[in-house]
Every structure is written in structure tokens, then in C-alpha cells.
CSV table of C-alpha atoms and ligand atoms in Angstrom, one decimal:
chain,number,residue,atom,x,y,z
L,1292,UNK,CA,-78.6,-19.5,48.9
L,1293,UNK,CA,-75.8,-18.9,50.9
L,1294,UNK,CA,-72.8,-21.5,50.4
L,1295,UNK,CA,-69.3,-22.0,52.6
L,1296,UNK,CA,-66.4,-23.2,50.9
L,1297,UNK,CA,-63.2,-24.7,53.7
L,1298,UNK,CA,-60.2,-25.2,51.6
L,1299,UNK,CA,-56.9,-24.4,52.3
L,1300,UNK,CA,-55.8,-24.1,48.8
L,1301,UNK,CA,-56.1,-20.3,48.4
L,1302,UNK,CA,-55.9,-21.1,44.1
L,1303,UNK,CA,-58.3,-23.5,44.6
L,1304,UNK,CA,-60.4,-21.6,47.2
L,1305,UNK,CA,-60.4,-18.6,45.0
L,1306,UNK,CA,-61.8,-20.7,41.9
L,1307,UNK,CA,-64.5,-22.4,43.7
L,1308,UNK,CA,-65.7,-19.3,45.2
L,1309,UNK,CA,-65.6,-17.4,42.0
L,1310,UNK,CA,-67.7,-19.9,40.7
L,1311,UNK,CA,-70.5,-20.3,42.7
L,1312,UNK,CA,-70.8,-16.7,43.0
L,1313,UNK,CA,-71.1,-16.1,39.2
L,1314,UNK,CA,-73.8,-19.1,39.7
L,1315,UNK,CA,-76.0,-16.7,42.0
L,1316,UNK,CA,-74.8,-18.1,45.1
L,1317,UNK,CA,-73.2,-15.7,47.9
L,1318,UNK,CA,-70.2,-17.3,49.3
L,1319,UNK,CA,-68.3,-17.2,52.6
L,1320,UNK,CA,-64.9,-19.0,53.1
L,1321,UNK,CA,-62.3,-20.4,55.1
L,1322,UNK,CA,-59.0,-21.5,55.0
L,1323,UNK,CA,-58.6,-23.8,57.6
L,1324,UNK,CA,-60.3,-26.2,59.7
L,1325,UNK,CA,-61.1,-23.5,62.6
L,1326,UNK,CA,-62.0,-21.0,60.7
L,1327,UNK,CA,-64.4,-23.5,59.0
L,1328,UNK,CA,-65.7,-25.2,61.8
L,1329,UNK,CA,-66.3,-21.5,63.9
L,1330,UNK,CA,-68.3,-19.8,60.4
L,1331,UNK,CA,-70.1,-23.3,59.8
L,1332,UNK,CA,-71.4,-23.3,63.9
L,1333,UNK,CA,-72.2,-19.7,63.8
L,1334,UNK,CA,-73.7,-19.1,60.4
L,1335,UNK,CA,-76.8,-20.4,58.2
L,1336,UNK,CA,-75.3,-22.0,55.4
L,1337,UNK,CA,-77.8,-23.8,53.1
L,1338,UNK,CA,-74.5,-26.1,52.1
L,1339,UNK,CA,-70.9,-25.9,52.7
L,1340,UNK,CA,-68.2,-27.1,50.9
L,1341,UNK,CA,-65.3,-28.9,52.9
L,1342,UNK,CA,-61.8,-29.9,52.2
L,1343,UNK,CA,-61.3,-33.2,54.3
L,1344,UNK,CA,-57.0,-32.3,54.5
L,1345,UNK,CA,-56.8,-29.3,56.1
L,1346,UNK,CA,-54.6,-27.0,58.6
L,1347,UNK,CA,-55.5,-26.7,62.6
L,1348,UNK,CA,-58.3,-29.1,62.2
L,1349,UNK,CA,-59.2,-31.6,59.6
L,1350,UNK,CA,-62.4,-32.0,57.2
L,1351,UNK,CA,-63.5,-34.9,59.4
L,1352,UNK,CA,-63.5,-33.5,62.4
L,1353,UNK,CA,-65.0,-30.5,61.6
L,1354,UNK,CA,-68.0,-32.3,59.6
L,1355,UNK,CA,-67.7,-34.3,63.5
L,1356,UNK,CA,-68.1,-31.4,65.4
L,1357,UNK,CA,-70.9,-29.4,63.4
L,1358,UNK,CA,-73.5,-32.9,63.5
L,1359,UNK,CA,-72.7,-33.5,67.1
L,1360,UNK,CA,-74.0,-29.5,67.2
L,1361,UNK,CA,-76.8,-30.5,65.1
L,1362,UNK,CA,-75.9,-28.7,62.2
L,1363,UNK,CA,-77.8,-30.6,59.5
L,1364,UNK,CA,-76.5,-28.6,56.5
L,1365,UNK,CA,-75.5,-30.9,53.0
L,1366,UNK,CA,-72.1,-30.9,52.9
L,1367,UNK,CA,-69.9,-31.9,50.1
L,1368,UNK,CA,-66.4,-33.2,50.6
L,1369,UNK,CA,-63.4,-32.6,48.8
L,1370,UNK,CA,-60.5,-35.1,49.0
L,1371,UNK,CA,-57.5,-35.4,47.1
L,1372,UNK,CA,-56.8,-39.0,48.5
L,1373,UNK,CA,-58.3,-41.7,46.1
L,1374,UNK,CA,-58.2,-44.0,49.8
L,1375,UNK,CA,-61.6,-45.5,50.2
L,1376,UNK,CA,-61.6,-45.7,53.7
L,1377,UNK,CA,-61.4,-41.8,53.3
L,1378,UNK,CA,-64.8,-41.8,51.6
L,1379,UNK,CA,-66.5,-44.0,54.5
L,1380,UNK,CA,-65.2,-42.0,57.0
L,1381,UNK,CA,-66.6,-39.1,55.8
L,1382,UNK,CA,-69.8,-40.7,54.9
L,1383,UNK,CA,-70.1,-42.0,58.3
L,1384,UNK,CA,-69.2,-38.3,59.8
L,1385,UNK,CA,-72.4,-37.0,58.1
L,1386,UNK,CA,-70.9,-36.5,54.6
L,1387,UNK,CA,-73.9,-36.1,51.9
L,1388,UNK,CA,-71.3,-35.9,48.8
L,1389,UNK,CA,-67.7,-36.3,48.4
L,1390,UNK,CA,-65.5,-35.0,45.0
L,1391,UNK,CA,-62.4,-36.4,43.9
L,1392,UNK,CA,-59.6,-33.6,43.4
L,1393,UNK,CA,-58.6,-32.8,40.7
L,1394,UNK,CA,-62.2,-32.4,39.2
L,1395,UNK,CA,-64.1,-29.7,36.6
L,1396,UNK,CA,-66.0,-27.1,39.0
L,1397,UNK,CA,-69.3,-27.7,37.0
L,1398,UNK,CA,-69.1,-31.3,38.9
L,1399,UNK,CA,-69.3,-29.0,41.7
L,1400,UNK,CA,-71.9,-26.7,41.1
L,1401,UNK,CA,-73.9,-29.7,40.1
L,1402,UNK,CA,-73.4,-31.9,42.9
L,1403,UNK,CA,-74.3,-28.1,44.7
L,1404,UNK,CA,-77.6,-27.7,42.9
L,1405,UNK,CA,-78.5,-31.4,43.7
L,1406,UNK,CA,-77.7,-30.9,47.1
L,1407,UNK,CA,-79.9,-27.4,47.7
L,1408,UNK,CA,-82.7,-29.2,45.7
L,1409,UNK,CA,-82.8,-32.3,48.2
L,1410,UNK,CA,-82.5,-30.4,51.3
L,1411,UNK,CA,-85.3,-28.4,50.4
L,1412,UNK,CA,-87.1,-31.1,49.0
L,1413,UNK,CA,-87.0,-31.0,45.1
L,1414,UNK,CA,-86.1,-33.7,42.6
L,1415,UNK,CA,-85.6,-31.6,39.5
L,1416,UNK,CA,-83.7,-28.9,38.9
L,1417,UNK,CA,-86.0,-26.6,37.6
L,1418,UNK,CA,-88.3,-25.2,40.4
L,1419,UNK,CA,-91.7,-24.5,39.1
L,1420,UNK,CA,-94.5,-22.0,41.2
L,1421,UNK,CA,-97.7,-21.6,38.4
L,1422,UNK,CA,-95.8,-20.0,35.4
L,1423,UNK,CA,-92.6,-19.2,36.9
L,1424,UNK,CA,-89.8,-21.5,36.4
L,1425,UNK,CA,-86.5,-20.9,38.2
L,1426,UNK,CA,-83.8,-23.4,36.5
L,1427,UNK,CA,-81.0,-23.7,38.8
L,1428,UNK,CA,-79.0,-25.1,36.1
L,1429,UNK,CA,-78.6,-22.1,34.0
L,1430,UNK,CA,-79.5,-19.2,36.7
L,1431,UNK,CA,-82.8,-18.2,34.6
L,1432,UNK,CA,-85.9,-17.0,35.5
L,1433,UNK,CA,-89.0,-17.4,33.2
L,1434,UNK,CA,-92.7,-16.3,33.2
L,1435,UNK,CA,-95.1,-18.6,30.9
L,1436,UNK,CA,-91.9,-19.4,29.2
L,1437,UNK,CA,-90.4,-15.6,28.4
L,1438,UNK,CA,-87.2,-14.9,30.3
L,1439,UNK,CA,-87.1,-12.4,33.1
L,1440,UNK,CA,-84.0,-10.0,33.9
L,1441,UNK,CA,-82.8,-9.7,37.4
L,1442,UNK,CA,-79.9,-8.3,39.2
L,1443,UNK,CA,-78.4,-11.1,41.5
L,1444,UNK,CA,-80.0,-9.6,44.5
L,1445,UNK,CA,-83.2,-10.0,43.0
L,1446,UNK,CA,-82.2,-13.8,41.6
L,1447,UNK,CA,-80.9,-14.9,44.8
L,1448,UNK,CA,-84.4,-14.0,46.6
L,1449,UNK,CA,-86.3,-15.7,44.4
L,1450,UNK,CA,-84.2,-18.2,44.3
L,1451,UNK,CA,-84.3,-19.1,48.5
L,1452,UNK,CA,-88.1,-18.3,47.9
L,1453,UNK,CA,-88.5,-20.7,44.9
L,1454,UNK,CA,-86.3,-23.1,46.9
L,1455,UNK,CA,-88.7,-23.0,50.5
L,1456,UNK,CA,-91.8,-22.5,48.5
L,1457,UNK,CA,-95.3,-22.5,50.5
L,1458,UNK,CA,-93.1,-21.7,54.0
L,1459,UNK,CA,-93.4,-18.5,55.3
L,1460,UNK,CA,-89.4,-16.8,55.5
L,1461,UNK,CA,-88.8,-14.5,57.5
L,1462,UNK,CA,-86.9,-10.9,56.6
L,1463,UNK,CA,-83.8,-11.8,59.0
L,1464,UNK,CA,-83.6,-15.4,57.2
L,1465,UNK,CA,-83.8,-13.8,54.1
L,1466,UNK,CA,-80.7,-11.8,55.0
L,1467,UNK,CA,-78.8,-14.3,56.9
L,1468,UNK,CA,-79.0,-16.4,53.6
L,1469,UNK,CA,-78.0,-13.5,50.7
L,1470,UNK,CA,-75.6,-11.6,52.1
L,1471,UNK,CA,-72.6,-13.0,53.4
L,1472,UNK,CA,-71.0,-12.2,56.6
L,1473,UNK,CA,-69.3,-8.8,56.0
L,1474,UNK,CA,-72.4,-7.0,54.2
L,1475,UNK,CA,-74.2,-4.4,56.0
L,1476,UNK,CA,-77.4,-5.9,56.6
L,1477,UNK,CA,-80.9,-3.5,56.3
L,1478,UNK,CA,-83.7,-5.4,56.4
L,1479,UNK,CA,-85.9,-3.0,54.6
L,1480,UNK,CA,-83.8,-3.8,51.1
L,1481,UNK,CA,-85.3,-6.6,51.2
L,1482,UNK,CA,-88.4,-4.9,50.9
L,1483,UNK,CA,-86.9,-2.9,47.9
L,1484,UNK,CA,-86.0,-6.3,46.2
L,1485,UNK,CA,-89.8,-8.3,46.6
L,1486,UNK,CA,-91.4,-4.9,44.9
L,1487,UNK,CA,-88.8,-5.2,41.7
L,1488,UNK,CA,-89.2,-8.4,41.7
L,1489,UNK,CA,-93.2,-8.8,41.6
L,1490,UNK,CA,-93.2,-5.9,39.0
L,1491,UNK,CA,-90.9,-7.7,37.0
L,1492,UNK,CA,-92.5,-11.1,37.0
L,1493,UNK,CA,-95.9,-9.5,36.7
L,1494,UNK,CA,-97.3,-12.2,38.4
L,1495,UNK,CA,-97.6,-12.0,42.5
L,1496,UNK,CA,-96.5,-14.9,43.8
L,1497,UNK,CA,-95.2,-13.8,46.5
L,1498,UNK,CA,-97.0,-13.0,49.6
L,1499,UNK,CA,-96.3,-10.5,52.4
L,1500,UNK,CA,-97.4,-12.3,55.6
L,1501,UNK,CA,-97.7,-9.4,58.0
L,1502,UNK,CA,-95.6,-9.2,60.8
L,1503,UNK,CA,-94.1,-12.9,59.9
L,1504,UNK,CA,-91.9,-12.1,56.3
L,1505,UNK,CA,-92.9,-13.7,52.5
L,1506,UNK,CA,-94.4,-16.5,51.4
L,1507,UNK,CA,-93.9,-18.1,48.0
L,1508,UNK,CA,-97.0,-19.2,47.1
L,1509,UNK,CA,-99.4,-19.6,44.2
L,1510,UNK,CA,-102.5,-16.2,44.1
L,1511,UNK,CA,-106.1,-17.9,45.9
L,1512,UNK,CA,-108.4,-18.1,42.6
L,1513,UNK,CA,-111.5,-16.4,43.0
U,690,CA,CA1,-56.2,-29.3,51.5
């Protein structure tokens, strides 16, 4: 899942990113409204993170400008004004969440992880396909209840292909949601990474639809 953070607070910026990075996430950022607005217009995010007082261009109108381009990405809000009116505003811009600074970044990275589920669909936090279970609380992968090692590469596919299970994904959405923007993208890593990560869960769940890209999906019996 590939996240955006806008906050001009390079401390704070720094902290939030390191965080949702060490939570399997791959992060872009931005330090003012522009910046934001331009990344959030141009690239997939599955969520973005937005500081409503910012430089150049503030939170509101950039949450303005990407749902009048019909960018439909959650976005949580950050505000260090306690003002109500704030809240509505942003609300009524196409705000899905809002966080009163200062606040404890595990509020964030929840409010995150309820935000990917129910864009994708999902009311609990642990996504289940047969015997694997990916909980999104604690970044862990288990088959029929044993634990599973993976590198982050390999956690973050499964984790998009847990998260948008039963839709076929293509290889270049794959990549445009686990690298961020200044990795050198090849799409036949990907590749690599579904092969480690069948052998590792010993199960195969995942399906290569020919021509098309993967498909999370449950063996046919029989
Ligand atoms: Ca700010």
C-alpha cells in the first residue's frame, strides 16, 4: 500500500513517514500544499495523509482540488486548530478522517489501517483468504495459524493482494502501489517476489492470470 504524507513540519513529516514505513507501507511526501496537491494528482495513492495549515496552498484546497479531479483516495486530516468549523470544512471538502495535533502516531496508523480496509472493502483488520491471515495490525502473515517470514517487498505484495482480493492486479498497479516515486521500477521483480512468496506460504493463492497480472484468490477444489 502506498501512502502520501503533506506536512510541512519536516520533525513531524519525518516521524510519520518513519512510521508507516516500519508498518509495511511505502511512503511519498510533501512539504507543502503544491508539492502535495501535484504528487496526489499524478500518483496512485491508496491514502494520503494531509496537513490542513500548510505553505503555497492549504490542506483544504488541495483535498478541493484532487475531488473536483476525481481523486477518490481516503484521506486523513491533520489539524492543529481545535476550531470546529475546521473539521466541517474539511469534511465537506471530501475529508474521510481528521486527527487532532498533538496526537500518538499509533492513532495514525490506525485510523490508516481503518481507512485502507474500508476503501477496499473490509470491516476487520485481519484479512483472511482460506488459511492465510494477513493482520494489518501487527504486519504478520500466518498460514493455518504458523507465522510466515517475509521481507517487506514480499509483505507489501501480499498485502495490496490480500487487500483487493478476488480482482485481477495488474504488474504495473502492482508497482505503482510498492515502490515509491524514485525507485527504479522492473516489472519482472515482481515476478521474483509472487514465486518467494507462494513457496513461502506453501499454499497458492495466488493466481497468474495470463497476459492480465495476479489474482488473489482461493485454489478451484477438484
Ligand atoms: Ca502545518
Amino acid at each position: 500500500m502506498r501512502l502520501l504524507v503533506v506536512e510541512d513540519d519536516r520533525d513531524l513529516n519525518r516521524q510519520i513517514v518513519a512510521a508507516l514505513e516500519q508498518a509495511g507501507y511505502v511512503v511519498d511526501k510533501a512539504f507543502d500544499g503544491e508539492e502535495g496537491q501535484f504528487l496526489g494528482e499524478t500518483e496512485p495513492y491508496d491514502a494520503v495523509i494531509l496537513d490542513l495549515g500548510l505553505p503555497v496552498r492549504d490542506g483544504s484546497s488541495v483535498l478541493n482540488a484532487w475531488r473536483e479531479a476525481g481523486k477518490t483516495m481516503p484521506v486523513l486530516i491533520l489539524t492543529a486548530r481545535d476550531r470546529w468549523s475546521d473539521k466541517v470544512n474539511a469534511f465537506d471538502s471530501g475529508a474521510d478522517d481528521y486527527v487532532t495535533k498533538p496526537f500518538h502516531i499509533e492513532e495514525i496508523l490506525a485510523r490508516v489501517r481503518a481507512l485502507l480496509r474500508r476503501a477496499t472493502g473490509h470491516a476487520k483488520s485481519e484479512l483472511v483468504c482460506g488459511p492465510v491471515v494477513l493482520d494489518t495490525k501487527n504486519g504478520r502473515v500466518t498460514v493455518d495459524g504458523n507465522p510466515v517470514r517475509l521481507t517487506s517487498h514480499e509483505y507489501r505484495l501480499i498485502a495490496y493482494l490480500m487487500h483487493h482480493q478476488g480482482r485481477i492486479i495488474s504488474r504495473s498497479e502492482i508497482i505503482e502501489h510498492l515502490y515509491d516515486q524514485d525507485f527504479d521500477r522492473d516489472s519482472n521483480t515482481i515476478e521474483v517476489f509472487v514465486g518467494r512468496i507462494r513457496k513461502k506460504l506453501g499454499i497458492d493463492i495466488i493466481e497468474t492470470v495470463r497476459g492480465l497480472g495476479y489474482r488473489l484468490e482461493l485454489p478451484q477444489a477438484g
